[in-house]
């Protein structure tokens, strides 16, 4: 079911990024980053609930496929989830074509706040553990992916 009769469910990256830069001007970068990460986390948790998958019954490879379908080209186009790997207690999510990095110049300090929140919120919900997300690599600063590390609290 579409949310809008003629325009459908999606808006442009340009418009959403304008909202972000406006929030940064009004609230400051740190407050905006906190708000966007929290909003993303809430979105990710809700998405994971809707998808009905968990790491109890699915491997991280399977979870990556499900999340990519929901967040990637066939879903909301937020990002491509290329893979999810576990390194001990740390879960690393490798993403590409993230909404947050789109259109940014190389070496931009922009971080993927909303995208990281959404991805880590979904992983948190799927694992049933409270996680803290941190972006450890960026395509804007020479990385092959935007990588988010989700660490248990």
XYZ file of N, CA and C in Angstrom:
459
model
N 0.844 -1.170 0.000
C 0.000 0.000 0.000
C 0.893 1.238 0.000
N 0.692 2.100 -0.919
C 1.455 3.328 -1.041
C 0.930 4.383 -0.068
N 1.853 5.172 0.490
C 1.475 6.215 1.434
C 0.903 7.454 0.745
N 1.289 7.670 -0.508
C 0.767 8.801 -1.285
C 0.255 8.272 -2.607
N -0.883 8.770 -3.019
C -1.561 8.277 -4.218
C -0.718 8.430 -5.483
N -0.176 9.607 -5.747
C 0.540 9.830 -6.997
C 2.060 9.807 -6.861
N 2.593 10.337 -5.780
C 4.046 10.436 -5.643
C 4.689 9.200 -5.030
N 3.903 8.334 -4.438
C 4.460 7.117 -3.854
C 5.115 7.366 -2.498
N 5.936 6.406 -2.079
C 6.454 6.400 -0.720
C 7.787 7.108 -0.535
N 8.423 7.550 -1.583
C 9.796 8.033 -1.462
C 9.928 9.507 -1.823
N 10.926 10.152 -1.198
C 11.274 11.509 -1.575
C 12.743 11.515 -1.983
N 13.246 12.646 -2.394
C 14.599 12.703 -2.916
C 15.637 12.848 -1.809
N 16.839 12.383 -2.105
C 17.974 12.565 -1.207
C 18.226 14.057 -1.024
N 18.091 14.823 -2.079
C 18.335 16.264 -2.020
C 17.440 16.921 -0.966
N 16.175 16.574 -0.959
C 15.251 17.177 0.006
C 15.564 16.738 1.435
N 15.826 15.465 1.639
C 16.108 14.978 2.986
C 17.418 15.562 3.508
N 18.427 15.656 2.634
C 19.704 16.235 3.068
C 19.554 17.723 3.371
N 18.641 18.407 2.681
C 18.366 19.805 3.001
C 17.776 19.912 4.408
N 16.942 18.962 4.777
C 16.395 18.942 6.134
C 17.519 18.734 7.158
N 18.442 17.850 6.843
C 19.562 17.598 7.749
C 20.426 18.841 7.928
N 20.793 19.489 6.828
C 21.642 20.678 6.954
C 20.885 21.806 7.666
N 19.607 21.907 7.454
C 18.803 22.891 8.190
C 18.784 22.600 9.678
N 18.667 21.322 10.043
C 18.717 20.933 11.450
C 20.087 21.246 12.048
N 21.138 20.995 11.284
C 22.492 21.286 11.768
C 22.668 22.781 12.028
N 22.119 23.622 11.138
C 22.209 25.071 11.335
C 21.418 25.512 12.559
N 20.257 24.903 12.788
C 19.403 25.308 13.900
C 19.828 24.713 15.239
N 20.252 23.455 15.227
C 20.531 22.742 16.478
C 22.014 22.517 16.748
N 22.822 22.599 15.705
C 24.236 22.252 15.823
C 24.457 20.824 15.327
N 25.700 20.544 14.941
C 26.011 19.229 14.366
C 25.829 18.085 15.357
N 26.289 18.265 16.603
C 26.216 17.168 17.583
C 24.778 16.818 17.935
N 23.965 17.831 18.212
C 22.565 17.561 18.556
C 21.831 16.910 17.390
N 22.123 17.372 16.179
C 21.494 16.790 14.993
C 21.930 15.338 14.819
N 23.225 15.070 15.007
C 23.720 13.697 14.877
C 23.052 12.775 15.889
N 22.888 13.242 17.112
C 22.227 12.443 18.150
C 20.777 12.158 17.750
N 20.082 13.205 17.294
C 18.676 13.042 16.907
C 18.518 12.110 15.713
N 19.380 12.263 14.703
C 19.271 11.419 13.507
C 19.633 9.971 13.810
N 20.631 9.754 14.653
C 20.991 8.386 15.031
C 19.843 7.729 15.789
N 19.237 8.471 16.712
C 18.101 7.932 17.478
C 16.911 7.648 16.562
N 16.654 8.555 15.617
C 15.554 8.333 14.678
C 15.826 7.109 13.811
N 17.057 6.976 13.344
C 17.436 5.805 12.557
C 17.290 4.522 13.356
N 17.739 4.552 14.607
C 17.640 3.364 15.475
C 16.183 2.940 15.635
N 15.307 3.904 15.871
C 13.882 3.582 16.017
C 13.339 2.976 14.727
N 13.731 3.537 13.597
C 13.293 3.007 12.297
C 13.801 1.581 12.090
N 15.075 1.358 12.404
C 15.667 0.032 12.237
C 15.005 -1.018 13.114
N 14.718 -0.661 14.360
C 14.055 -1.596 15.270
C 12.663 -1.966 14.750
N 11.925 -0.946 14.316
C 10.578 -1.200 13.782
C 10.653 -2.080 12.529
N 11.620 -1.795 11.670
C 11.797 -2.589 10.454
C 12.080 -4.051 10.801
N 12.981 -4.282 11.748
C 13.317 -5.651 12.133
C 12.104 -6.381 12.701
N 11.298 -5.675 13.481
C 10.069 -6.279 14.002
C 9.147 -6.683 12.854
N 9.007 -5.798 11.867
C 8.145 -6.072 10.717
C 8.657 -7.244 9.893
N 9.980 -7.358 9.785
C 10.573 -8.438 8.996
C 10.458 -9.792 9.692
N 10.421 -9.758 11.012
C 10.237 -10.985 11.773
C 11.385 -11.974 11.699
N 12.598 -11.503 11.506
C 13.753 -12.393 11.507
C 14.562 -12.173 12.772
N 15.318 -13.177 13.158
C 16.209 -13.038 14.311
C 17.458 -13.860 14.062
N 18.495 -13.551 14.814
C 19.734 -14.313 14.668
C 19.605 -15.680 15.332
N 18.523 -15.903 16.059
C 18.288 -17.236 16.622
C 17.998 -18.241 15.515
N 17.327 -17.787 14.468
C 16.916 -18.700 13.398
C 17.566 -18.393 12.054
N 18.399 -17.342 11.988
C 19.032 -16.957 10.728
C 20.508 -16.638 10.955
N 21.337 -16.982 9.985
C 22.752 -16.623 10.047
C 22.891 -15.135 9.733
N 24.053 -14.574 10.037
C 24.285 -13.168 9.702
C 24.235 -12.950 8.190
N 24.666 -13.945 7.410
C 24.563 -13.838 5.950
C 23.106 -13.717 5.521
N 22.232 -14.514 6.143
C 20.806 -14.456 5.814
C 20.188 -13.134 6.256
N 20.613 -12.659 7.434
C 20.121 -11.372 7.928
C 20.526 -10.258 6.970
N 21.762 -10.308 6.456
C 22.233 -9.302 5.504
C 21.356 -9.292 4.257
N 20.992 -10.460 3.772
C 20.144 -10.552 2.580
C 18.767 -9.928 2.854
N 18.196 -10.255 4.001
C 16.874 -9.728 4.356
C 16.925 -8.211 4.530
N 17.939 -7.722 5.249
C 18.062 -6.274 5.438
C 18.317 -5.556 4.117
N 19.157 -6.160 3.267
C 19.421 -5.537 1.975
C 18.149 -5.440 1.144
N 17.337 -6.454 1.203
C 16.076 -6.415 0.440
C 15.176 -5.297 0.966
N 15.152 -5.115 2.275
C 14.289 -4.087 2.867
C 14.851 -2.680 2.717
N 16.177 -2.539 2.802
C 16.795 -1.213 2.782
C 17.416 -0.850 1.438
N 17.614 -1.830 0.566
C 18.301 -1.620 -0.700
C 17.366 -1.297 -1.846
N 17.784 -1.695 -3.028
C 17.093 -1.349 -4.276
C 15.635 -1.807 -4.298
N 15.361 -2.975 -3.725
C 13.990 -3.495 -3.722
C 13.150 -2.919 -2.592
N 13.795 -2.187 -1.684
C 13.092 -1.632 -0.534
C 13.089 -0.120 -0.535
N 13.576 0.462 0.558
C 13.497 1.912 0.741
C 14.655 2.681 0.111
N 15.644 1.991 -0.424
C 16.810 2.621 -1.078
C 17.647 3.456 -0.114
N 17.646 3.100 1.170
C 18.477 3.797 2.149
C 19.953 3.481 1.922
N 20.244 2.202 1.672
C 21.621 1.765 1.438
C 21.598 0.330 0.931
N 22.749 -0.115 0.483
C 22.927 -1.523 0.154
C 23.657 -2.154 1.335
N 23.122 -3.233 1.858
C 23.801 -3.983 2.918
C 24.559 -5.096 2.211
N 25.886 -4.917 2.097
C 26.702 -5.881 1.370
C 27.002 -7.130 2.181
N 27.313 -6.954 3.466
C 27.564 -8.125 4.312
C 27.543 -7.719 5.766
N 27.314 -8.713 6.620
C 27.366 -8.540 8.063
C 28.270 -9.647 8.599
N 29.275 -9.262 9.376
C 30.204 -10.244 9.934
C 30.331 -10.034 11.437
N 30.665 -11.107 12.117
C 30.887 -11.066 13.550
C 32.374 -11.208 13.831
N 32.892 -10.311 14.648
C 34.271 -10.399 15.121
C 34.201 -10.403 16.634
N 34.072 -11.606 17.186
C 33.834 -11.718 18.624
C 32.457 -11.183 18.928
N 32.370 -10.237 19.864
C 31.078 -9.645 20.215
C 30.684 -8.502 19.285
N 31.626 -8.035 18.478
C 31.364 -6.907 17.585
C 30.743 -7.411 16.285
N 29.656 -6.771 15.884
C 29.008 -7.056 14.601
C 29.369 -5.908 13.669
N 29.960 -6.230 12.502
C 30.305 -5.218 11.516
C 29.355 -5.328 10.335
N 28.770 -4.202 9.975
C 27.861 -4.147 8.840
C 28.517 -3.310 7.753
N 28.724 -3.927 6.594
C 29.355 -3.276 5.452
C 28.268 -2.810 4.498
N 28.189 -1.489 4.287
C 27.159 -0.916 3.439
C 27.785 -0.116 2.300
N 27.013 0.077 1.264
C 27.443 0.925 0.148
C 26.244 1.723 -0.333
N 26.529 2.729 -1.151
C 25.507 3.633 -1.673
C 24.595 4.149 -0.572
N 25.194 4.479 0.575
C 24.392 4.973 1.688
C 23.804 6.334 1.357
N 22.614 6.543 1.852
C 21.939 7.820 1.696
C 22.828 8.964 2.194
N 23.459 8.768 3.341
C 24.220 9.847 3.983
C 25.461 10.262 3.185
N 26.079 9.344 2.465
C 27.291 9.662 1.700
C 26.982 10.175 0.291
N 25.754 10.001 -0.146
C 25.382 10.380 -1.512
C 25.610 11.866 -1.760
N 26.323 12.160 -2.842
C 26.536 13.539 -3.255
C 27.571 14.306 -2.453
N 28.173 13.677 -1.476
C 29.186 14.349 -0.657
C 30.534 14.322 -1.374
N 31.328 15.374 -1.244
C 32.657 15.373 -1.858
C 33.620 14.464 -1.094
N 34.637 13.978 -1.782
C 35.657 13.172 -1.118
C 36.253 13.973 0.037
N 36.610 13.281 1.085
C 37.171 13.849 2.317
C 36.174 14.675 3.117
N 34.906 14.604 2.759
C 33.868 15.266 3.550
C 33.851 14.641 4.942
N 33.644 15.440 5.964
C 33.558 14.892 7.320
C 32.198 14.273 7.636
N 31.273 14.299 6.680
C 29.915 13.791 6.907
C 29.949 12.359 7.411
N 29.156 12.080 8.427
C 29.025 10.723 8.957
C 27.629 10.220 8.653
N 27.489 8.930 8.615
C 26.213 8.286 8.288
C 25.381 8.093 9.552
N 24.836 9.166 10.084
C 24.118 9.076 11.352
C 22.793 8.322 11.230
N 21.916 8.764 10.346
C 20.610 8.113 10.215
C 20.769 6.680 9.719
N 21.596 6.474 8.695
C 21.785 5.135 8.135
C 22.368 4.195 9.177
N 23.405 4.650 9.891
C 24.008 3.817 10.933
C 22.978 3.484 12.007
N 22.196 4.473 12.413
C 21.165 4.219 13.413
C 20.174 3.168 12.951
N 19.743 3.274 11.691
C 18.765 2.315 11.159
C 19.345 0.905 11.088
N 20.564 0.798 10.589
C 21.193 -0.517 10.445
C 21.476 -1.125 11.815
N 22.069 -0.352 12.708
C 22.390 -0.881 14.041
C 21.125 -1.146 14.859
N 20.104 -0.323 14.684
C 18.830 -0.568 15.363
C 18.199 -1.878 14.919
N 18.281 -2.161 13.622
C 17.744 -3.433 13.107
C 18.542 -4.605 13.661
N 19.864 -4.499 13.639
C 20.717 -5.579 14.155
C 20.455 -5.774 15.657
N 20.314 -4.682 16.379
C 20.018 -4.741 17.813
C 18.728 -5.510 18.072
N 17.702 -5.174 17.315
C 16.408 -5.840 17.474
C 16.510 -7.323 17.114
N 17.239 -7.629 16.060
C 17.374 -9.014 15.618
C 18.141 -9.868 16.624
N 19.120 -9.251 17.288
C 19.948 -9.994 18.234
C 19.379 -9.987 19.644
N 18.455 -9.074 19.901
C 17.884 -8.989 21.241
C 18.868 -8.457 22.269
N 19.834 -7.630 21.823
C 20.833 -7.041 22.712
C 20.915 -5.552 22.447
N 21.152 -4.778 23.480
C 21.377 -3.328 23.311
C 22.774 -3.122 22.735
N 22.860 -2.397 21.638
C 24.130 -2.192 20.946
C 24.441 -0.709 20.791
N 25.702 -0.403 20.715
C 26.164 0.956 20.423
C 26.782 0.938 19.038
N 26.325 1.810 18.165
C 26.841 1.863 16.802
C 27.888 2.945 16.627
N 28.937 2.617 15.870
C 29.993 3.568 15.540
C 30.374 3.339 14.081
N 30.516 4.427 13.328
C 30.985 4.306 11.954
C 32.508 4.260 11.987
N 33.075 3.179 11.436
C 34.532 3.009 11.491
C 35.214 3.213 10.148
N 34.478 3.149 9.062
C 35.041 3.396 7.736
C 34.023 4.190 6.926
N 34.546 4.984 5.982
C 33.686 5.792 5.130
C 34.200 5.775 3.699
N 33.288 5.665 2.762
C 33.667 5.759 1.352
C 34.159 7.167 1.025
N 33.769 8.128 1.843
C 34.190 9.514 1.626
C 35.642 9.749 2.023
N 36.169 8.841 2.827
C 37.534 8.996 3.315
C 38.400 7.790 2.952
N 38.132 7.223 1.768
C 38.979 6.176 1.216
C 38.570 4.746 1.484
N 37.511 4.518 2.237
C 37.058 3.156 2.492
C 36.330 2.572 1.294
N 36.274 1.246 1.253
C 35.509 0.589 0.196
C 34.019 0.548 0.535
N 33.701 0.715 1.825
C 32.325 0.677 2.321
C 32.158 1.716 3.426
N 30.920 2.017 3.730
C 30.592 2.679 4.993
C 30.368 1.522 5.946
N 31.232 1.412 6.959
C 31.179 0.277 7.892
C 30.693 0.764 9.251
N 29.736 0.025 9.784
C 29.186 0.323 11.100
C 29.488 -0.839 12.040
N 30.098 -0.524 13.173
C 30.369 -1.542 14.188
C 29.322 -1.415 15.268
N 28.673 -2.531 15.559
C 27.656 -2.593 16.596
C 28.233 -3.407 17.753
N 28.431 -2.737 18.888
C 29.066 -3.351 20.056
C 28.074 -3.426 21.201
N 28.004 -4.581 21.883
C 27.089 -4.686 23.029
C 27.420 -3.685 24.133
N 26.386 -3.142 24.752
C 26.557 -2.217 25.881
C 26.601 -2.980 27.191
